[in-house]
Amino acid sequence: MKRILNDLNKNRVWLLMVLPGTIWLLLFSYLPMFGQVLAFKKFRIDPDGFFASVINSEWVGLDNFKYLFSTNDAWIITRNTIFYNLIFIVLGLITAVATAVLLSELINKRLSKIYQTSILFPHFISWVIGSYFVFTFLSTEHGLLNLILGWFHVDPISWYNESKYWPFILVFMSIWKGVGYGSIVYLASIVGIDRTYYEAAMIDGASKWKQIKHVTLPMLKPLMIILTIMNIGRIFNSDFGLFYQVPRDSGSLYGVTNVIDTFVYRGLMNLGDIGMSTAAGLYQSAVGFILVIITNYIVRKVDEDSALF
């Protein structure tokens, strides 16, 4: 016990630094886990308070899960969720690594800082504001794109009623918002690569592309694998703002914009079914956990050093 107290006292500065994040994690990640019991109950509000409501609500077993998967939209929301996340993972990885490599190769470091700030800025913009940016371009009457189409005597497009364009729009917006933040980790890793590797490559006559191919990318490989495994664990979760705010909740676009998160939100708002919403969240977490275990197991079989655990 004395040794533990000494270690705590020795590392008190670092522990204080992580304390806010630890408190946030406990409050918003671990404490709500007790509410998962609602996935197996028919929640009813009790006048004695929330905890009484949880305790006194009727047990319904797996009925909430049956309702979730028996709806006509079950296939659509599952397909959209997995399809979009697979694209986001692949394109997000490629664009983040490519952006980090390009920034690291800039000779003018002041210009590099400007570029970094510019591409990082969208990450801090909420999807509510981002949806208005999109509306500025896609508005049927006054949108910039329809204005440009008018110059070429092309009929205006009702973007918010034409679902065929939205998979591309959503993918573009996701990359636009996430590439800056995603590239930071890879850029930090590139900066930490020992420069003697590049010097040895230049002595051997390696071009800039070969230096990137044979030095930078192999050094980034473990980090790329770890982040990909973590992203696969969230493959059943979606960016709610992207799929709800950007399409402006247009019913004509539900076929390509409705994902599990938006489906649960609409079910909660329209039906007030807390049990079904909790069941969906538990389903997402459970499947994500299983996928992380399976993906990490496969990676460990191929390259044990690159596995997450």
mmCIF file of C-alpha atoms in Angstrom:
data_model
loop_
_atom_site.group_PDB
_atom_site.id
_atom_site.type_symbol
_atom_site.label_atom_id
_atom_site.label_comp_id
_atom_site.label_asym_id
_atom_site.label_seq_id
_atom_site.Cartn_x
_atom_site.Cartn_y
_atom_site.Cartn_z
ATOM 1 C CA MET A 1 0.000 0.000 0.000
ATOM 2 C CA LYS A 2 2.827 2.368 0.887
ATOM 3 C CA ARG A 3 4.449 1.728 -2.464
ATOM 4 C CA ILE A 4 1.198 2.586 -4.266
ATOM 5 C CA LEU A 5 0.880 5.840 -2.334
ATOM 6 C CA ASN A 6 4.481 6.724 -3.156
ATOM 7 C CA ASP A 7 3.840 6.073 -6.855
ATOM 8 C CA LEU A 8 0.720 8.243 -6.749
ATOM 9 C CA ASN A 9 2.630 11.049 -5.063
ATOM 10 C CA LYS A 10 5.515 10.736 -7.509
ATOM 11 C CA ASN A 11 3.205 10.943 -10.539
ATOM 12 C CA ARG A 12 0.667 13.385 -9.066
ATOM 13 C CA VAL A 13 1.271 16.006 -11.779
ATOM 14 C CA TRP A 14 0.552 13.547 -14.598
ATOM 15 C CA LEU A 15 -2.418 12.081 -12.751
ATOM 16 C CA LEU A 16 -3.919 15.547 -12.307
ATOM 17 C CA MET A 17 -3.529 16.107 -16.055
ATOM 18 C CA VAL A 18 -5.564 13.013 -16.903
ATOM 19 C CA LEU A 19 -8.100 13.539 -14.095
ATOM 20 C CA PRO A 20 -10.610 15.639 -16.170
ATOM 21 C CA GLY A 21 -10.583 13.062 -18.966
ATOM 22 C CA THR A 22 -11.000 10.226 -16.455
ATOM 23 C CA ILE A 23 -13.978 11.942 -14.829
ATOM 24 C CA TRP A 24 -15.545 12.559 -18.241
ATOM 25 C CA LEU A 25 -15.030 8.878 -19.169
ATOM 26 C CA LEU A 26 -16.610 7.673 -15.932
ATOM 27 C CA LEU A 27 -19.617 9.990 -16.195
ATOM 28 C CA PHE A 28 -20.430 9.522 -19.872
ATOM 29 C CA SER A 29 -19.073 6.058 -20.703
ATOM 30 C CA TYR A 30 -19.116 3.830 -17.620
ATOM 31 C CA LEU A 31 -21.910 5.238 -15.457
ATOM 32 C CA PRO A 32 -24.542 4.982 -18.267
ATOM 33 C CA MET A 33 -23.770 1.262 -18.618
ATOM 34 C CA PHE A 34 -26.159 0.584 -15.739
ATOM 35 C CA GLY A 35 -28.956 1.878 -17.966
ATOM 36 C CA GLN A 36 -28.447 -0.994 -20.404
ATOM 37 C CA VAL A 37 -30.979 -2.929 -18.334
ATOM 38 C CA LEU A 38 -33.658 -0.836 -20.060
ATOM 39 C CA ALA A 39 -32.990 -2.814 -23.248
ATOM 40 C CA PHE A 40 -34.803 -5.712 -21.584
ATOM 41 C CA LYS A 41 -37.635 -3.714 -20.021
ATOM 42 C CA LYS A 42 -40.748 -1.867 -21.117
ATOM 43 C CA PHE A 43 -39.868 1.484 -19.615
ATOM 44 C CA ARG A 44 -42.640 3.358 -17.847
ATOM 45 C CA ILE A 45 -42.241 6.601 -15.932
ATOM 46 C CA ASP A 46 -42.796 6.210 -12.195
ATOM 47 C CA PRO A 47 -43.818 9.237 -10.102
ATOM 48 C CA ASP A 48 -41.170 8.288 -7.528
ATOM 49 C CA GLY A 49 -38.336 9.168 -9.904
ATOM 50 C CA PHE A 50 -36.041 7.735 -12.545
ATOM 51 C CA PHE A 51 -34.525 4.898 -10.510
ATOM 52 C CA ALA A 52 -37.972 3.773 -9.421
ATOM 53 C CA SER A 53 -39.018 3.836 -13.066
ATOM 54 C CA VAL A 54 -36.108 1.571 -14.006
ATOM 55 C CA ILE A 55 -36.739 -0.862 -11.149
ATOM 56 C CA ASN A 56 -40.524 -1.049 -11.517
ATOM 57 C CA SER A 57 -40.651 -1.273 -15.323
ATOM 58 C CA GLU A 58 -41.859 -4.602 -16.680
ATOM 59 C CA TRP A 59 -39.298 -7.150 -17.918
ATOM 60 C CA VAL A 60 -39.924 -8.008 -21.583
ATOM 61 C CA GLY A 61 -36.847 -10.062 -22.388
ATOM 62 C CA LEU A 62 -35.763 -9.673 -26.008
ATOM 63 C CA ASP A 63 -38.963 -8.021 -27.244
ATOM 64 C CA ASN A 64 -37.215 -4.678 -27.782
ATOM 65 C CA PHE A 65 -34.644 -6.358 -30.034
ATOM 66 C CA LYS A 66 -37.408 -8.168 -31.930
ATOM 67 C CA TYR A 67 -39.140 -4.855 -32.583
ATOM 68 C CA LEU A 68 -35.903 -3.300 -33.800
ATOM 69 C CA PHE A 69 -35.212 -6.045 -36.346
ATOM 70 C CA SER A 70 -38.794 -6.737 -37.382
ATOM 71 C CA THR A 71 -39.372 -3.274 -38.850
ATOM 72 C CA ASN A 72 -39.423 -2.813 -42.608
ATOM 73 C CA ASP A 73 -36.427 -0.480 -42.378
ATOM 74 C CA ALA A 74 -34.180 -2.964 -40.529
ATOM 75 C CA TRP A 75 -32.335 -4.048 -43.687
ATOM 76 C CA ILE A 76 -32.021 -0.485 -45.023
ATOM 77 C CA ILE A 77 -30.581 1.030 -41.849
ATOM 78 C CA THR A 78 -28.152 -1.872 -41.337
ATOM 79 C CA ARG A 79 -27.007 -1.745 -44.965
ATOM 80 C CA ASN A 80 -26.534 2.005 -44.927
ATOM 81 C CA THR A 81 -24.696 1.979 -41.605
ATOM 82 C CA ILE A 82 -22.195 -0.694 -42.645
ATOM 83 C CA PHE A 83 -21.807 0.550 -46.239
ATOM 84 C CA TYR A 84 -21.066 4.147 -45.300
ATOM 85 C CA ASN A 85 -18.731 3.246 -42.445
ATOM 86 C CA LEU A 86 -16.705 0.902 -44.653
ATOM 87 C CA ILE A 87 -16.252 3.718 -47.166
ATOM 88 C CA PHE A 88 -15.429 6.205 -44.400
ATOM 89 C CA ILE A 89 -12.813 3.857 -42.941
ATOM 90 C CA VAL A 90 -11.091 3.179 -46.275
ATOM 91 C CA LEU A 91 -11.231 6.699 -47.717
ATOM 92 C CA GLY A 92 -10.582 8.274 -44.324
ATOM 93 C CA LEU A 93 -7.418 6.228 -43.915
ATOM 94 C CA ILE A 94 -6.166 6.993 -47.418
ATOM 95 C CA THR A 95 -6.877 10.729 -47.290
ATOM 96 C CA ALA A 96 -5.534 11.149 -43.732
ATOM 97 C CA VAL A 97 -2.251 9.363 -44.501
ATOM 98 C CA ALA A 98 -1.874 11.148 -47.861
ATOM 99 C CA THR A 99 -2.523 14.541 -46.256
ATOM 100 C CA ALA A 100 -0.053 13.854 -43.447
ATOM 101 C CA VAL A 101 2.637 12.776 -45.927
ATOM 102 C CA LEU A 102 2.087 15.857 -48.115
ATOM 103 C CA LEU A 103 2.244 18.204 -45.127
ATOM 104 C CA SER A 104 5.429 16.559 -43.879
ATOM 105 C CA GLU A 105 7.077 17.044 -47.270
ATOM 106 C CA LEU A 106 6.430 20.776 -47.451
ATOM 107 C CA ILE A 107 9.684 22.696 -47.253
ATOM 108 C CA ASN A 108 8.064 25.943 -46.129
ATOM 109 C CA LYS A 109 7.035 25.073 -42.570
ATOM 110 C CA ARG A 110 5.116 28.328 -42.098
ATOM 111 C CA LEU A 111 2.995 27.452 -45.116
ATOM 112 C CA SER A 112 2.592 23.943 -43.701
ATOM 113 C CA LYS A 113 1.138 25.390 -40.482
ATOM 114 C CA ILE A 114 -1.357 27.433 -42.502
ATOM 115 C CA TYR A 115 -2.451 24.330 -44.417
ATOM 116 C CA GLN A 116 -2.734 22.336 -41.184
ATOM 117 C CA THR A 117 -4.968 24.973 -39.617
ATOM 118 C CA SER A 118 -7.098 25.244 -42.751
ATOM 119 C CA ILE A 119 -7.833 21.535 -43.061
ATOM 120 C CA LEU A 120 -8.323 21.120 -39.306
ATOM 121 C CA PHE A 121 -10.867 23.949 -39.048
ATOM 122 C CA PRO A 122 -13.865 21.934 -40.409
ATOM 123 C CA HIS A 123 -13.482 19.449 -37.554
ATOM 124 C CA PHE A 124 -14.564 22.131 -35.087
ATOM 125 C CA ILE A 125 -17.633 23.151 -37.095
ATOM 126 C CA SER A 126 -20.849 21.506 -35.929
ATOM 127 C CA TRP A 127 -22.980 19.665 -38.465
ATOM 128 C CA VAL A 128 -25.761 22.183 -37.844
ATOM 129 C CA ILE A 129 -23.561 24.914 -39.312
ATOM 130 C CA GLY A 130 -22.174 22.497 -41.901
ATOM 131 C CA SER A 131 -25.701 21.716 -43.077
ATOM 132 C CA TYR A 132 -26.227 25.400 -43.883
ATOM 133 C CA PHE A 133 -22.990 25.417 -45.880
ATOM 134 C CA VAL A 134 -24.333 22.483 -47.880
ATOM 135 C CA PHE A 135 -27.712 24.175 -48.275
ATOM 136 C CA THR A 136 -25.946 27.224 -49.714
ATOM 137 C CA PHE A 137 -24.715 25.018 -52.546
ATOM 138 C CA LEU A 138 -27.740 22.733 -52.947
ATOM 139 C CA SER A 139 -30.734 24.998 -52.451
ATOM 140 C CA THR A 140 -33.143 24.463 -55.345
ATOM 141 C CA GLU A 141 -33.918 28.154 -55.848
ATOM 142 C CA HIS A 142 -30.763 29.974 -54.804
ATOM 143 C CA GLY A 143 -28.116 27.272 -54.532
ATOM 144 C CA LEU A 144 -24.712 27.880 -56.087
ATOM 145 C CA LEU A 145 -24.694 24.582 -57.988
ATOM 146 C CA ASN A 146 -28.065 25.231 -59.612
ATOM 147 C CA LEU A 147 -26.885 28.731 -60.470
ATOM 148 C CA ILE A 148 -23.872 27.259 -62.257
ATOM 149 C CA LEU A 149 -26.074 24.702 -64.023
ATOM 150 C CA GLY A 150 -28.271 27.567 -65.202
ATOM 151 C CA TRP A 151 -25.273 29.171 -66.920
ATOM 152 C CA PHE A 152 -25.042 26.028 -69.070
ATOM 153 C CA HIS A 153 -28.823 25.977 -69.673
ATOM 154 C CA VAL A 154 -29.283 22.869 -67.534
ATOM 155 C CA ASP A 155 -32.497 22.494 -65.544
ATOM 156 C CA PRO A 156 -32.063 22.986 -61.788
ATOM 157 C CA ILE A 157 -31.881 19.857 -59.647
ATOM 158 C CA SER A 158 -33.985 19.363 -56.537
ATOM 159 C CA TRP A 159 -31.069 18.040 -54.545
ATOM 160 C CA TYR A 160 -33.054 17.331 -51.383
ATOM 161 C CA ASN A 161 -35.504 15.125 -53.291
ATOM 162 C CA GLU A 162 -33.006 13.206 -55.453
ATOM 163 C CA SER A 163 -31.513 10.374 -53.410
ATOM 164 C CA LYS A 164 -29.022 9.219 -56.063
ATOM 165 C CA TYR A 165 -26.638 12.100 -55.376
ATOM 166 C CA TRP A 166 -26.515 11.784 -51.599
ATOM 167 C CA PRO A 167 -24.134 8.852 -51.088
ATOM 168 C CA PHE A 168 -21.454 10.946 -52.812
ATOM 169 C CA ILE A 169 -22.399 14.123 -50.947
ATOM 170 C CA LEU A 170 -22.306 12.409 -47.548
ATOM 171 C CA VAL A 171 -18.969 10.723 -48.248
ATOM 172 C CA PHE A 172 -17.478 14.025 -49.434
ATOM 173 C CA MET A 173 -18.738 15.894 -46.366
ATOM 174 C CA SER A 174 -17.426 13.216 -44.003
ATOM 175 C CA ILE A 175 -13.957 13.372 -45.574
ATOM 176 C CA TRP A 176 -14.041 17.193 -45.636
ATOM 177 C CA LYS A 177 -14.761 17.320 -41.914
ATOM 178 C CA GLY A 178 -12.536 14.493 -40.751
ATOM 179 C CA VAL A 179 -9.391 14.522 -42.892
ATOM 180 C CA GLY A 180 -7.694 17.323 -40.952
ATOM 181 C CA TYR A 181 -8.173 15.730 -37.543
ATOM 182 C CA GLY A 182 -7.330 12.279 -38.872
ATOM 183 C CA SER A 183 -4.052 13.470 -40.392
ATOM 184 C CA ILE A 184 -2.756 14.957 -37.109
ATOM 185 C CA VAL A 185 -1.935 11.559 -35.577
ATOM 186 C CA TYR A 186 -0.134 10.372 -38.697
ATOM 187 C CA LEU A 187 1.723 13.663 -39.068
ATOM 188 C CA ALA A 188 2.925 13.408 -35.457
ATOM 189 C CA SER A 189 4.106 9.861 -36.149
ATOM 190 C CA ILE A 190 5.958 10.953 -39.296
ATOM 191 C CA VAL A 191 7.716 13.733 -37.377
ATOM 192 C CA GLY A 192 8.897 11.111 -34.878
ATOM 193 C CA ILE A 193 10.525 8.888 -37.536
ATOM 194 C CA ASP A 194 14.321 8.816 -37.189
ATOM 195 C CA ARG A 195 15.761 10.993 -39.986
ATOM 196 C CA THR A 196 18.690 8.585 -40.441
ATOM 197 C CA TYR A 197 16.341 6.256 -42.318
ATOM 198 C CA TYR A 198 15.737 8.949 -44.925
ATOM 199 C CA GLU A 199 19.425 9.836 -45.069
ATOM 200 C CA ALA A 200 20.315 6.200 -45.720
ATOM 201 C CA ALA A 201 17.636 6.015 -48.420
ATOM 202 C CA MET A 202 18.973 9.162 -50.123
ATOM 203 C CA ILE A 203 22.502 7.748 -50.065
ATOM 204 C CA ASP A 204 21.145 4.666 -51.829
ATOM 205 C CA GLY A 205 19.636 6.962 -54.474
ATOM 206 C CA ALA A 206 16.009 6.600 -53.438
ATOM 207 C CA SER A 207 13.639 9.182 -54.916
ATOM 208 C CA LYS A 208 11.142 11.046 -52.754
ATOM 209 C CA TRP A 209 8.377 8.603 -53.723
ATOM 210 C CA LYS A 210 10.552 5.601 -52.829
ATOM 211 C CA GLN A 211 11.381 7.199 -49.472
ATOM 212 C CA ILE A 212 7.678 7.513 -48.777
ATOM 213 C CA LYS A 213 6.959 3.989 -50.021
ATOM 214 C CA HIS A 214 9.814 2.192 -48.249
ATOM 215 C CA VAL A 215 10.337 4.334 -45.144
ATOM 216 C CA THR A 216 7.317 6.488 -44.250
ATOM 217 C CA LEU A 217 4.481 4.063 -44.985
ATOM 218 C CA PRO A 218 6.103 1.008 -43.321
ATOM 219 C CA MET A 219 6.762 3.104 -40.210
ATOM 220 C CA LEU A 220 3.114 4.215 -40.193
ATOM 221 C CA LYS A 221 1.781 0.689 -40.702
ATOM 222 C CA PRO A 222 1.344 -0.251 -36.985
ATOM 223 C CA LEU A 223 -0.503 2.986 -36.277
ATOM 224 C CA MET A 224 -2.691 2.544 -39.349
ATOM 225 C CA ILE A 225 -3.636 -0.973 -38.235
ATOM 226 C CA ILE A 226 -4.459 0.083 -34.664
ATOM 227 C CA LEU A 227 -6.645 3.011 -35.741
ATOM 228 C CA THR A 228 -8.389 0.842 -38.344
ATOM 229 C CA ILE A 229 -9.183 -1.812 -35.719
ATOM 230 C CA MET A 230 -10.660 0.872 -33.460
ATOM 231 C CA ASN A 231 -12.720 2.272 -36.350
ATOM 232 C CA ILE A 232 -14.021 -1.194 -37.209
ATOM 233 C CA GLY A 233 -15.262 -1.412 -33.624
ATOM 234 C CA ARG A 234 -17.516 1.571 -34.371
ATOM 235 C CA ILE A 235 -18.753 0.296 -37.713
ATOM 236 C CA PHE A 236 -22.331 0.015 -36.380
ATOM 237 C CA ASN A 237 -22.243 3.586 -35.082
ATOM 238 C CA SER A 238 -22.875 6.575 -37.316
ATOM 239 C CA ASP A 239 -22.245 10.287 -37.200
ATOM 240 C CA PHE A 240 -25.754 11.403 -36.307
ATOM 241 C CA GLY A 241 -25.266 15.018 -37.406
ATOM 242 C CA LEU A 242 -23.992 13.982 -40.833
ATOM 243 C CA PHE A 243 -27.001 11.782 -41.599
ATOM 244 C CA TYR A 244 -29.661 13.899 -39.920
ATOM 245 C CA GLN A 245 -28.627 17.548 -40.181
ATOM 246 C CA VAL A 246 -26.918 17.646 -43.578
ATOM 247 C CA PRO A 247 -29.853 16.065 -45.541
ATOM 248 C CA ARG A 248 -32.183 18.303 -43.459
ATOM 249 C CA ASP A 249 -34.213 15.241 -42.416
ATOM 250 C CA SER A 250 -35.739 14.998 -45.881
ATOM 251 C CA GLY A 251 -38.137 12.048 -46.098
ATOM 252 C CA SER A 252 -37.315 11.579 -49.796
ATOM 253 C CA LEU A 253 -33.740 10.701 -48.848
ATOM 254 C CA TYR A 254 -34.418 8.157 -46.093
ATOM 255 C CA GLY A 255 -33.487 5.292 -48.417
ATOM 256 C CA VAL A 256 -29.859 6.449 -48.515
ATOM 257 C CA THR A 257 -29.546 8.562 -45.358
ATOM 258 C CA ASN A 258 -31.384 6.502 -42.741
ATOM 259 C CA VAL A 259 -28.922 4.705 -40.458
ATOM 260 C CA ILE A 260 -29.301 3.018 -37.084
ATOM 261 C CA ASP A 261 -28.687 6.215 -35.107
ATOM 262 C CA THR A 262 -31.210 8.318 -37.019
ATOM 263 C CA PHE A 263 -33.736 5.474 -36.955
ATOM 264 C CA VAL A 264 -33.432 5.189 -33.174
ATOM 265 C CA TYR A 265 -33.713 8.959 -32.771
ATOM 266 C CA ARG A 266 -36.878 9.141 -34.841
ATOM 267 C CA GLY A 267 -38.310 6.157 -32.977
ATOM 268 C CA LEU A 268 -37.546 7.801 -29.655
ATOM 269 C CA MET A 269 -38.974 11.167 -30.677
ATOM 270 C CA ASN A 270 -42.084 9.806 -32.399
ATOM 271 C CA LEU A 271 -42.865 6.796 -30.208
ATOM 272 C CA GLY A 272 -41.033 7.621 -26.992
ATOM 273 C CA ASP A 273 -39.795 4.015 -26.902
ATOM 274 C CA ILE A 274 -36.765 4.203 -24.607
ATOM 275 C CA GLY A 275 -36.447 0.413 -24.396
ATOM 276 C CA MET A 276 -36.051 0.012 -28.163
ATOM 277 C CA SER A 277 -33.537 2.882 -28.297
ATOM 278 C CA THR A 278 -31.476 1.292 -25.516
ATOM 279 C CA ALA A 279 -31.643 -2.087 -27.259
ATOM 280 C CA ALA A 280 -30.265 -0.525 -30.435
ATOM 281 C CA GLY A 281 -27.407 1.087 -28.516
ATOM 282 C CA LEU A 282 -26.568 -2.187 -26.778
ATOM 283 C CA TYR A 283 -26.683 -4.003 -30.118
ATOM 284 C CA GLN A 284 -24.250 -1.494 -31.649
ATOM 285 C CA SER A 285 -21.836 -1.790 -28.728
ATOM 286 C CA ALA A 286 -21.955 -5.591 -28.591
ATOM 287 C CA VAL A 287 -21.377 -6.027 -32.322
ATOM 288 C CA GLY A 288 -18.593 -3.424 -32.238
ATOM 289 C CA PHE A 289 -16.872 -5.265 -29.379
ATOM 290 C CA ILE A 290 -17.087 -8.588 -31.230
ATOM 291 C CA LEU A 291 -15.708 -7.032 -34.424
ATOM 292 C CA VAL A 292 -12.746 -5.533 -32.546
ATOM 293 C CA ILE A 293 -11.928 -8.941 -31.023
ATOM 294 C CA ILE A 294 -12.203 -10.727 -34.384
ATOM 295 C CA THR A 295 -10.227 -8.089 -36.309
ATOM 296 C CA ASN A 296 -7.483 -7.985 -33.693
ATOM 297 C CA TYR A 297 -7.303 -11.800 -33.706
ATOM 298 C CA ILE A 298 -6.812 -11.818 -37.492
ATOM 299 C CA VAL A 299 -4.158 -9.096 -37.297
ATOM 300 C CA ARG A 300 -2.327 -10.964 -34.506
ATOM 301 C CA LYS A 301 -2.232 -14.098 -36.664
ATOM 302 C CA VAL A 302 -0.722 -12.154 -39.582
ATOM 303 C CA ASP A 303 1.585 -9.813 -37.650
ATOM 304 C CA GLU A 304 1.624 -10.159 -33.886
ATOM 305 C CA ASP A 305 3.540 -6.908 -33.319
ATOM 306 C CA SER A 306 0.841 -4.855 -35.067
ATOM 307 C CA ALA A 307 -2.056 -6.191 -32.990
ATOM 308 C CA LEU A 308 -3.897 -3.899 -30.607
ATOM 309 C CA PHE A 309 -3.666 -6.430 -27.743
#
